[in-house]
Amino acid sequence: MTPQRKMEMVHLTQILILLLCLVPTHILCVSNCNFAAIFNFGDSNSDTGGLSAAFGQAPYPNGETFFHAPAGRFSDGHLLIDFIAEGLDLPYLSAFLDSIGSNFSHGANFATAGSTIRPQNTTMAQSGYSPISVDVQGVQFSDFHTRSQIIRQKGRLSQALYTFNIGQNDLTAGYELNMSTDQVKAYVPDLLSQLSNIIKKVYAKGGRSFWIHNTGPVGCLPYVMDHFMITAAQVNKYGLYGCANSFNELRKELPLAAFTYVDVYSVKYSSIGHAKKLRFENPFLACCGHGGKYNYNRFIKCGSKKMVNGKEIVIASSCMDPSVRVSWDGTHFTKAANKWIIDQIVNGSFSDPPIPFEFGLQQS
Ligand SMILES: *[C@@H]1O[C@H](CO)[C@@H](O)[C@H](O)[C@H]1NC(C)=O
Ligand SMILES: *[C@@H]1O[C@H](CO)[C@@H](O)[C@H](O)[C@H]1NC(C)=O
Ligand SMILES: *[C@@H]1O[C@H](CO)[C@@H](O)[C@H](O)[C@H]1NC(C)=O
Ligand SMILES: *[C@@H]1O[C@H](CO)[C@@H](O)[C@H](O)[C@H]1NC(C)=O
């Protein structure tokens, strides 16, 4: 593709995003909303313990920087959803599936690592994708809603913030089945329509404030580059493809809802593109991993252990200083990168509509 053509693609996606600005502002309730709770739907980018509770713990050194122990997150510390909770003065979200020490008085997290929008026709053992796809998360939300006392308190549901952070695995799932980029692109409308269905179900139960992240730039992540041998340019443009129009439709259909579409893609992309300027080291090098061009080996992932002389040792351990790295484990971002990302999106400059969240995020 010529540079000229690439620029055209970039402009096209930007125009699609701009087209989203059609919603009247009086119904928006995102800044200064006093959200009483957060309900999150997603994948590993926002999993705070779901996969760990159901299928086995994210091993050490995950969690080392902040929690000082594995904390159900695939990162050394905070995920974006943790910074969002902090910013809204709410406790970190307990995973719906976690029965130990959980507290759902301020919401619940239905995300699990490996989740997709479309239910996969492969088992977790075959492909690694979580069976807890977003439709299952919707069923869990419905169950939570029906059975919980908290949520029944008047007004509580509509005072909650509903965050969606999913879709990235749907893109890689197609490549996993050896599909071409065009074949992946062909099912993107189906992804958006299935995601819209879940949002409509949440709306029907009273949800009014929605915060929707687009997918990250999968083509720039070490695990994708290593495994699929495809270039950033081939995949990246589909991270956004079609999303804008789809959410525009939703806005018309669900007039009482406030949708904030957050272009996390661009922020993550620029954290990788401008890594040096931001004093991050090589953004394509995983902090926690093992060998190869990207310090990433899909068979020896972060925290992998090996028996040596009858003793278990971690062979994919953490780098010296995760705070100067963008990529934690080849797939997920470090706490430091997540902090930089939240700092960029907090004033609304990557949101549509472009209103600040006015979090008063604490520095950490
Ligand atoms: C759950 O968290 C809320 C708010 O932080 C707190 O008031 C409540 O006591 C907690 N409940 C339990 C059982 O720990
Ligand atoms: C799984 O199979 C069903 C039935 O053939 C199909 O409709 C669906 O699109 C498939 N899902 C994926 C993710 O390929
Ligand atoms: C995809 O292609 C690879 C390499 O040709 C092959 O080993 C693998 O079995 C294929 N996977 C599927 C699901 O067809
Ligand atoms: C939003 O914050 C970022 C990071 O601090 C800054 O670079 C950007 O100029 C701000 N944008 C606006 C519209 O205030």
Short mmCIF file of C-alpha atoms and ligand atoms in Angstrom, two decimals:
data_model
loop_
_atom_site.label_atom_id
_atom_site.label_comp_id
_atom_site.label_asym_id
_atom_site.label_seq_id
_atom_site.Cartn_x
_atom_site.Cartn_y
_atom_site.Cartn_z
CA MET A 1 0.00 0.00 0.00
CA THR A 2 1.36 3.42 -0.87
CA PRO A 3 1.84 5.97 1.94
CA GLN A 4 -0.79 8.10 0.20
CA ARG A 5 -3.30 5.26 0.34
CA LYS A 6 -2.48 4.62 3.99
CA MET A 7 -3.15 8.25 4.83
CA GLU A 8 -6.49 7.95 3.08
CA MET A 9 -7.39 4.95 5.24
CA VAL A 10 -6.45 6.86 8.37
CA HIS A 11 -8.51 9.84 7.31
CA LEU A 12 -11.45 7.63 6.53
CA THR A 13 -11.50 6.14 10.01
CA GLN A 14 -11.18 9.58 11.53
CA ILE A 15 -14.13 10.81 9.54
CA LEU A 16 -16.15 7.81 10.65
CA ILE A 17 -15.41 8.74 14.24
CA LEU A 18 -16.35 12.35 13.72
CA LEU A 19 -19.68 11.29 12.25
CA LEU A 20 -20.59 9.99 15.66
CA CYS A 21 -21.17 13.45 17.10
CA LEU A 22 -24.89 13.53 16.62
CA VAL A 23 -26.26 13.14 20.08
CA PRO A 24 -27.85 16.07 21.93
CA THR A 25 -25.81 16.99 24.98
CA HIS A 26 -28.60 17.41 27.53
CA ILE A 27 -29.02 13.67 27.94
CA LEU A 28 -25.38 13.06 28.58
CA CYS A 29 -24.41 12.01 32.02
CA VAL A 30 -20.82 11.08 31.96
CA SER A 31 -18.97 13.83 33.77
CA ASN A 32 -19.93 14.57 37.36
CA CYS A 33 -22.40 11.77 37.31
CA ASN A 34 -21.73 10.28 40.70
CA PHE A 35 -21.86 6.80 39.36
CA ALA A 36 -22.86 4.43 42.14
CA ALA A 37 -21.51 1.36 40.40
CA ILE A 38 -19.63 0.09 37.37
CA PHE A 39 -20.58 -2.98 35.39
CA ASN A 40 -17.89 -4.07 33.00
CA PHE A 41 -18.02 -6.46 30.06
CA GLY A 42 -14.84 -7.46 28.32
CA ASP A 43 -11.75 -9.53 27.80
CA SER A 44 -8.31 -9.67 29.41
CA ASN A 45 -7.85 -5.94 28.94
CA SER A 46 -10.33 -5.46 31.78
CA ASP A 47 -10.43 -8.84 33.55
CA THR A 48 -9.97 -8.33 37.29
CA GLY A 49 -10.15 -12.00 38.21
CA GLY A 50 -12.83 -13.77 36.18
CA LEU A 51 -10.64 -16.12 34.22
CA SER A 52 -8.43 -16.70 37.25
CA ALA A 53 -11.44 -17.71 39.35
CA ALA A 54 -12.89 -20.05 36.75
CA PHE A 55 -9.95 -21.52 34.88
CA GLY A 56 -6.79 -20.97 36.91
CA GLN A 57 -4.87 -18.05 38.23
CA ALA A 58 -2.82 -15.63 36.21
CA PRO A 59 0.60 -16.59 37.60
CA TYR A 60 3.25 -14.47 39.25
CA PRO A 61 4.85 -12.06 38.17
CA ASN A 62 1.43 -10.74 37.11
CA GLY A 63 0.46 -8.18 39.72
CA GLU A 64 4.03 -7.61 40.97
CA THR A 65 4.16 -3.82 40.70
CA PHE A 66 1.04 -2.84 42.57
CA PHE A 67 -0.72 -5.80 44.14
CA HIS A 68 2.58 -7.56 44.91
CA ALA A 69 0.90 -10.89 44.12
CA PRO A 70 -1.22 -12.25 41.30
CA ALA A 71 -4.50 -10.34 41.36
CA GLY A 72 -6.45 -11.91 38.52
CA ARG A 73 -5.12 -9.31 36.11
CA PHE A 74 -2.84 -9.80 33.13
CA SER A 75 -0.53 -6.91 33.89
CA ASP A 76 2.05 -5.94 36.47
CA GLY A 77 -0.50 -3.59 38.05
CA HIS A 78 -3.56 -1.51 37.21
CA LEU A 79 -5.69 -2.05 34.17
CA LEU A 80 -7.63 0.83 32.61
CA ILE A 81 -10.75 -0.35 34.46
CA ASP A 82 -8.87 -0.01 37.77
CA PHE A 83 -7.92 3.57 36.95
CA ILE A 84 -11.52 4.24 35.94
CA ALA A 85 -12.78 2.87 39.29
CA GLU A 86 -10.20 4.95 41.19
CA GLY A 87 -11.18 8.01 39.21
CA LEU A 88 -14.84 7.57 40.10
CA ASP A 89 -13.94 6.99 43.74
CA LEU A 90 -15.23 3.45 43.63
CA PRO A 91 -13.50 0.29 44.84
CA TYR A 92 -11.83 -1.98 42.29
CA LEU A 93 -14.36 -4.22 40.62
CA SER A 94 -14.78 -7.76 41.87
CA ALA A 95 -15.09 -10.40 39.21
CA PHE A 96 -18.58 -11.84 39.06
CA LEU A 97 -17.13 -15.34 39.01
CA ASP A 98 -14.90 -14.80 42.03
CA SER A 99 -16.42 -16.14 45.23
CA ILE A 100 -13.54 -15.24 47.54
CA GLY A 101 -13.41 -11.79 49.11
CA SER A 102 -15.68 -10.25 46.52
CA ASN A 103 -17.84 -7.23 47.17
CA PHE A 104 -20.45 -6.28 44.64
CA SER A 105 -21.82 -3.22 46.40
CA HIS A 106 -20.36 -1.00 43.66
CA GLY A 107 -20.76 -3.16 40.62
CA ALA A 108 -19.37 -6.28 39.08
CA ASN A 109 -16.97 -7.28 36.39
CA PHE A 110 -18.08 -9.89 33.88
CA ALA A 111 -14.92 -9.75 31.77
CA THR A 112 -12.69 -12.77 31.38
CA ALA A 113 -9.39 -13.04 29.58
CA GLY A 114 -9.82 -14.58 26.15
CA SER A 115 -13.45 -13.48 25.80
CA THR A 116 -14.88 -12.69 22.40
CA ILE A 117 -18.05 -11.05 21.16
CA ARG A 118 -18.98 -13.98 18.95
CA PRO A 119 -19.17 -17.33 20.73
CA GLN A 120 -16.38 -19.43 19.27
CA ASN A 121 -16.95 -22.84 17.77
CA THR A 122 -13.76 -24.13 19.35
CA THR A 123 -13.07 -25.17 22.91
CA MET A 124 -10.78 -23.26 25.20
CA ALA A 125 -8.35 -26.18 25.06
CA GLN A 126 -8.22 -25.95 21.28
CA SER A 127 -7.93 -22.23 20.79
CA GLY A 128 -7.46 -20.56 24.17
CA TYR A 129 -10.54 -18.37 23.80
CA SER A 130 -12.76 -18.12 26.85
CA PRO A 131 -16.21 -19.70 26.61
CA ILE A 132 -17.48 -16.67 28.52
CA SER A 133 -18.21 -14.60 25.43
CA VAL A 134 -20.07 -11.32 25.78
CA ASP A 135 -23.49 -12.96 25.37
CA VAL A 136 -22.71 -15.18 28.36
CA GLN A 137 -21.56 -12.07 30.24
CA GLY A 138 -24.94 -10.57 29.39
CA VAL A 139 -26.67 -13.61 30.89
CA GLN A 140 -24.53 -13.25 34.00
CA PHE A 141 -25.47 -9.60 34.27
CA SER A 142 -29.10 -10.55 33.96
CA ASP A 143 -28.70 -13.14 36.70
CA PHE A 144 -26.90 -10.62 38.89
CA HIS A 145 -29.64 -8.11 38.24
CA THR A 146 -32.42 -10.52 39.09
CA ARG A 147 -30.86 -11.79 42.27
CA SER A 148 -29.02 -8.89 43.81
CA GLN A 149 -30.53 -6.60 46.39
CA ILE A 150 -28.18 -3.69 45.75
CA ILE A 151 -29.09 -3.25 42.18
CA ARG A 152 -32.79 -3.22 43.02
CA GLN A 153 -32.44 -0.13 45.16
CA LYS A 154 -34.24 2.60 43.32
CA GLY A 155 -32.28 4.31 40.63
CA ARG A 156 -29.16 2.30 41.23
CA LEU A 157 -29.10 0.68 37.82
CA SER A 158 -29.41 3.81 35.80
CA GLN A 159 -26.79 5.47 38.00
CA ALA A 160 -24.28 2.86 37.02
CA LEU A 161 -21.64 3.20 34.37
CA TYR A 162 -21.57 0.33 31.87
CA THR A 163 -18.21 -0.22 30.27
CA PHE A 164 -17.44 -2.44 27.29
CA ASN A 165 -13.97 -3.40 26.33
CA ILE A 166 -14.14 -6.32 23.96
CA GLY A 167 -13.56 -7.35 20.35
CA GLN A 168 -9.84 -7.75 20.07
CA ASN A 169 -9.97 -11.53 20.41
CA ASP A 170 -12.60 -11.76 17.71
CA LEU A 171 -10.11 -10.33 15.27
CA THR A 172 -7.34 -12.75 16.19
CA ALA A 173 -9.79 -15.69 16.31
CA GLY A 174 -10.26 -15.42 12.54
CA TYR A 175 -6.52 -15.42 11.92
CA GLU A 176 -6.27 -18.42 14.20
CA LEU A 177 -8.54 -20.21 11.70
CA ASN A 178 -6.24 -19.10 8.87
CA MET A 179 -8.70 -16.55 7.52
CA SER A 180 -7.49 -13.75 5.30
CA THR A 181 -7.82 -10.13 6.40
CA ASP A 182 -10.74 -9.77 4.01
CA GLN A 183 -12.48 -12.72 5.62
CA VAL A 184 -11.92 -11.18 9.06
CA LYS A 185 -13.25 -7.88 7.81
CA ALA A 186 -16.35 -9.63 6.48
CA TYR A 187 -17.53 -10.62 9.94
CA VAL A 188 -16.94 -7.27 11.63
CA PRO A 189 -20.56 -6.16 11.01
CA ASP A 190 -21.70 -9.31 12.79
CA LEU A 191 -19.45 -8.48 15.74
CA LEU A 192 -20.96 -5.04 16.03
CA SER A 193 -24.48 -6.32 15.75
CA GLN A 194 -23.92 -8.94 18.45
CA LEU A 195 -22.35 -6.33 20.72
CA SER A 196 -25.27 -4.00 20.06
CA ASN A 197 -27.66 -6.75 21.11
CA ILE A 198 -26.02 -7.02 24.51
CA ILE A 199 -26.06 -3.25 24.94
CA LYS A 200 -29.77 -3.22 24.12
CA LYS A 201 -30.39 -5.90 26.74
CA VAL A 202 -28.55 -3.87 29.37
CA TYR A 203 -30.51 -0.78 28.33
CA ALA A 204 -33.74 -2.74 28.69
CA LYS A 205 -32.75 -3.47 32.29
CA GLY A 206 -32.16 0.20 33.01
CA GLY A 207 -28.60 0.89 31.89
CA ARG A 208 -28.21 4.43 30.59
CA SER A 209 -24.54 5.42 30.63
CA PHE A 210 -22.36 3.43 28.31
CA TRP A 211 -18.68 3.77 27.83
CA ILE A 212 -17.40 1.77 24.92
CA HIS A 213 -13.74 1.27 24.12
CA ASN A 214 -12.78 0.27 20.64
CA THR A 215 -10.23 -2.50 20.24
CA GLY A 216 -6.53 -1.96 20.70
CA PRO A 217 -4.13 -2.01 17.75
CA VAL A 218 -3.74 -5.77 17.68
CA GLY A 219 -1.35 -5.67 14.75
CA CYS A 220 1.22 -3.89 16.93
CA LEU A 221 1.15 -6.41 19.74
CA PRO A 222 4.09 -8.79 19.99
CA TYR A 223 1.87 -11.87 20.25
CA VAL A 224 0.12 -11.08 17.00
CA MET A 225 3.28 -10.14 15.15
CA ASP A 226 5.01 -13.26 16.39
CA HIS A 227 2.21 -15.72 15.88
CA PHE A 228 0.48 -14.60 12.73
CA MET A 229 3.48 -13.05 11.02
CA ILE A 230 1.30 -10.26 9.79
CA THR A 231 2.13 -6.63 9.76
CA ALA A 232 0.53 -3.85 11.68
CA ALA A 233 -0.81 -2.26 8.52
CA GLN A 234 -2.71 -5.41 7.58
CA VAL A 235 -4.67 -5.65 10.80
CA ASN A 236 -4.76 -2.26 12.41
CA LYS A 237 -7.26 -0.63 10.18
CA TYR A 238 -9.88 -3.18 11.23
CA GLY A 239 -9.62 -2.24 14.87
CA LEU A 240 -12.01 0.58 14.15
CA TYR A 241 -13.69 -0.61 11.07
CA GLY A 242 -17.39 0.11 11.03
CA CYS A 243 -17.70 0.83 14.76
CA ALA A 244 -18.68 4.43 14.44
CA ASN A 245 -21.70 3.83 12.25
CA SER A 246 -22.91 1.03 14.40
CA PHE A 247 -22.91 3.14 17.57
CA ASN A 248 -24.63 5.93 15.73
CA GLU A 249 -27.45 3.54 14.99
CA LEU A 250 -27.61 2.56 18.64
CA ARG A 251 -27.86 6.19 19.66
CA LYS A 252 -30.91 6.62 17.49
CA GLU A 253 -32.46 3.42 18.74
CA LEU A 254 -31.80 3.98 22.45
CA PRO A 255 -32.52 7.68 22.87
CA LEU A 256 -32.27 7.81 26.64
CA ALA A 257 -28.79 6.41 26.70
CA ALA A 258 -25.55 8.35 26.78
CA PHE A 259 -22.90 6.63 24.74
CA THR A 260 -19.31 7.61 25.03
CA TYR A 261 -17.18 5.97 22.45
CA VAL A 262 -13.56 6.03 23.54
CA ASP A 263 -10.94 5.70 20.87
CA VAL A 264 -8.53 3.66 22.94
CA TYR A 265 -7.12 2.34 19.70
CA SER A 266 -5.54 5.66 18.80
CA VAL A 267 -4.17 6.21 22.29
CA LYS A 268 -2.64 2.75 22.47
CA TYR A 269 -1.33 3.15 18.96
CA SER A 270 0.36 6.39 19.87
CA SER A 271 1.83 4.90 23.06
CA ILE A 272 3.55 2.42 20.76
CA GLY A 273 4.34 4.91 17.99
CA HIS A 274 5.71 7.57 20.34
CA ALA A 275 7.19 5.21 22.89
CA LYS A 276 10.65 6.76 22.75
CA LYS A 277 9.39 10.28 23.19
CA LEU A 278 7.36 9.10 26.18
CA ARG A 279 10.49 7.52 27.66
CA PHE A 280 9.32 3.99 27.14
CA GLU A 281 11.76 1.45 25.78
CA ASN A 282 11.17 -0.73 22.71
CA PRO A 283 7.37 -1.10 22.65
CA PHE A 284 7.53 -4.37 20.77
CA LEU A 285 9.55 -6.09 23.46
CA ALA A 286 7.50 -7.88 26.12
CA CYS A 287 8.65 -7.17 29.66
CA CYS A 288 7.61 -10.58 30.91
CA GLY A 289 8.27 -13.39 28.48
CA HIS A 290 10.86 -15.70 27.06
CA GLY A 291 13.14 -15.35 24.07
CA GLY A 292 12.71 -14.55 20.40
CA LYS A 293 12.60 -11.26 18.64
CA TYR A 294 9.91 -9.86 20.96
CA ASN A 295 10.78 -11.68 24.18
CA TYR A 296 7.56 -13.52 23.48
CA ASN A 297 7.01 -17.23 23.06
CA ARG A 298 3.44 -18.45 22.92
CA PHE A 299 4.43 -21.74 24.55
CA ILE A 300 6.42 -20.06 27.32
CA LYS A 301 4.21 -17.21 28.44
CA CYS A 302 4.74 -14.80 31.30
CA GLY A 303 5.06 -16.74 34.52
CA SER A 304 5.77 -20.12 32.88
CA LYS A 305 7.68 -22.50 35.10
CA LYS A 306 10.05 -25.40 34.56
CA MET A 307 11.40 -28.11 36.84
CA VAL A 308 15.15 -27.81 37.31
CA ASN A 309 16.82 -30.35 39.61
CA GLY A 310 13.48 -31.05 41.27
CA LYS A 311 12.82 -27.36 41.83
CA GLU A 312 10.26 -25.22 40.04
CA ILE A 313 11.71 -22.07 38.55
CA VAL A 314 10.00 -19.31 36.60
CA ILE A 315 11.52 -19.22 33.12
CA ALA A 316 9.43 -16.37 31.75
CA SER A 317 9.97 -13.72 34.37
CA SER A 318 9.64 -9.99 34.49
CA CYS A 319 12.09 -7.40 33.17
CA MET A 320 14.04 -5.21 35.58
CA ASP A 321 11.78 -2.21 35.30
CA PRO A 322 8.23 -2.65 34.00
CA SER A 323 7.63 1.09 34.42
CA VAL A 324 9.66 1.82 31.26
CA ARG A 325 7.87 -0.77 29.17
CA VAL A 326 4.69 -0.57 27.12
CA SER A 327 4.08 -4.28 26.65
CA TRP A 328 3.79 -6.37 29.77
CA ASP A 329 3.57 -9.87 28.36
CA GLY A 330 3.34 -9.47 24.60
CA THR A 331 -0.43 -9.15 24.73
CA HIS A 332 -1.26 -6.74 27.54
CA PHE A 333 -0.06 -3.33 28.59
CA THR A 334 1.96 -2.51 31.68
CA LYS A 335 0.56 -0.46 34.53
CA ALA A 336 2.76 2.42 33.39
CA ALA A 337 1.37 2.29 29.85
CA ASN A 338 -2.20 1.98 31.16
CA LYS A 339 -1.60 5.05 33.33
CA TRP A 340 -0.36 7.01 30.35
CA ILE A 341 -3.39 5.86 28.34
CA ILE A 342 -5.92 6.85 31.01
CA ASP A 343 -4.23 10.24 31.35
CA GLN A 344 -4.80 10.82 27.64
CA ILE A 345 -8.45 9.82 27.60
CA VAL A 346 -9.53 11.43 30.85
CA ASN A 347 -10.07 14.90 29.41
CA GLY A 348 -12.28 13.56 26.67
CA SER A 349 -9.97 14.34 23.80
CA PHE A 350 -10.31 10.77 22.50
CA SER A 351 -13.98 10.45 23.33
CA ASP A 352 -17.01 10.92 21.28
CA PRO A 353 -18.77 13.05 22.33
CA PRO A 354 -15.60 14.84 23.44
CA ILE A 355 -16.52 15.53 27.03
CA PRO A 356 -14.09 15.17 29.90
CA PHE A 357 -14.73 12.56 32.53
CA GLU A 358 -13.58 14.90 35.28
CA PHE A 359 -12.31 12.08 37.31
CA GLY A 360 -9.82 13.92 39.42
CA LEU A 361 -7.58 10.93 38.92
CA GLN A 362 -5.05 10.59 41.65
CA GLN A 363 -1.47 10.43 40.59
CA SER A 364 0.13 7.13 41.40
C1 LIG B 1 -18.39 -3.74 50.56
O1 LIG B 1 -17.88 -2.48 50.22
C2 LIG B 1 -18.65 -1.41 50.75
C3 LIG B 1 -18.12 -0.14 50.15
O2 LIG B 1 -16.73 -0.09 50.07
C4 LIG B 1 -18.55 -1.45 52.28
O3 LIG B 1 -19.32 -0.39 52.82
C5 LIG B 1 -19.11 -2.80 52.76
O4 LIG B 1 -18.93 -2.90 54.16
C6 LIG B 1 -18.38 -3.94 52.07
N1 LIG B 1 -19.05 -5.18 52.43
C7 LIG B 1 -18.40 -6.21 52.91
C8 LIG B 1 -19.23 -7.43 53.20
O5 LIG B 1 -17.20 -6.19 53.10
C1 LIG B 2 -20.14 -20.93 14.72
O1 LIG B 2 -21.01 -21.73 13.96
C2 LIG B 2 -22.28 -21.14 13.68
C3 LIG B 2 -23.14 -22.17 12.99
O2 LIG B 2 -22.49 -22.68 11.86
C4 LIG B 2 -22.09 -19.88 12.86
O3 LIG B 2 -23.32 -19.25 12.63
C5 LIG B 2 -21.18 -18.92 13.63
O4 LIG B 2 -20.91 -17.76 12.86
C6 LIG B 2 -19.88 -19.61 13.99
N1 LIG B 2 -19.09 -18.71 14.84
C7 LIG B 2 -17.85 -18.35 14.57
C8 LIG B 2 -17.19 -17.45 15.54
O5 LIG B 2 -17.25 -18.73 13.58
C1 LIG B 3 -3.70 -23.05 9.76
O1 LIG B 3 -2.53 -23.20 9.00
C2 LIG B 3 -1.48 -23.84 9.71
C3 LIG B 3 -0.23 -23.78 8.82
O2 LIG B 3 -0.53 -24.11 7.52
C4 LIG B 3 -1.90 -25.26 10.06
O3 LIG B 3 -0.88 -25.91 10.78
C5 LIG B 3 -3.17 -25.20 10.91
O4 LIG B 3 -3.63 -26.52 11.18
C6 LIG B 3 -4.25 -24.40 10.22
N1 LIG B 3 -5.33 -24.22 11.16
C7 LIG B 3 -6.61 -24.43 10.85
C8 LIG B 3 -7.61 -24.22 11.93
O5 LIG B 3 -6.96 -24.81 9.75
C1 LIG B 4 -5.85 16.11 27.10
O1 LIG B 4 -4.79 15.62 27.88
C2 LIG B 4 -3.63 15.27 27.13
C3 LIG B 4 -2.64 14.64 28.09
O2 LIG B 4 -2.45 15.38 29.24
C4 LIG B 4 -3.09 16.50 26.43
O3 LIG B 4 -1.97 16.17 25.65
C5 LIG B 4 -4.18 17.07 25.53
O4 LIG B 4 -3.74 18.28 24.93
C6 LIG B 4 -5.44 17.36 26.34
N1 LIG B 4 -6.50 17.77 25.41
C7 LIG B 4 -7.37 18.72 25.72
C8 LIG B 4 -8.41 18.99 24.67
O5 LIG B 4 -7.36 19.33 26.78
#
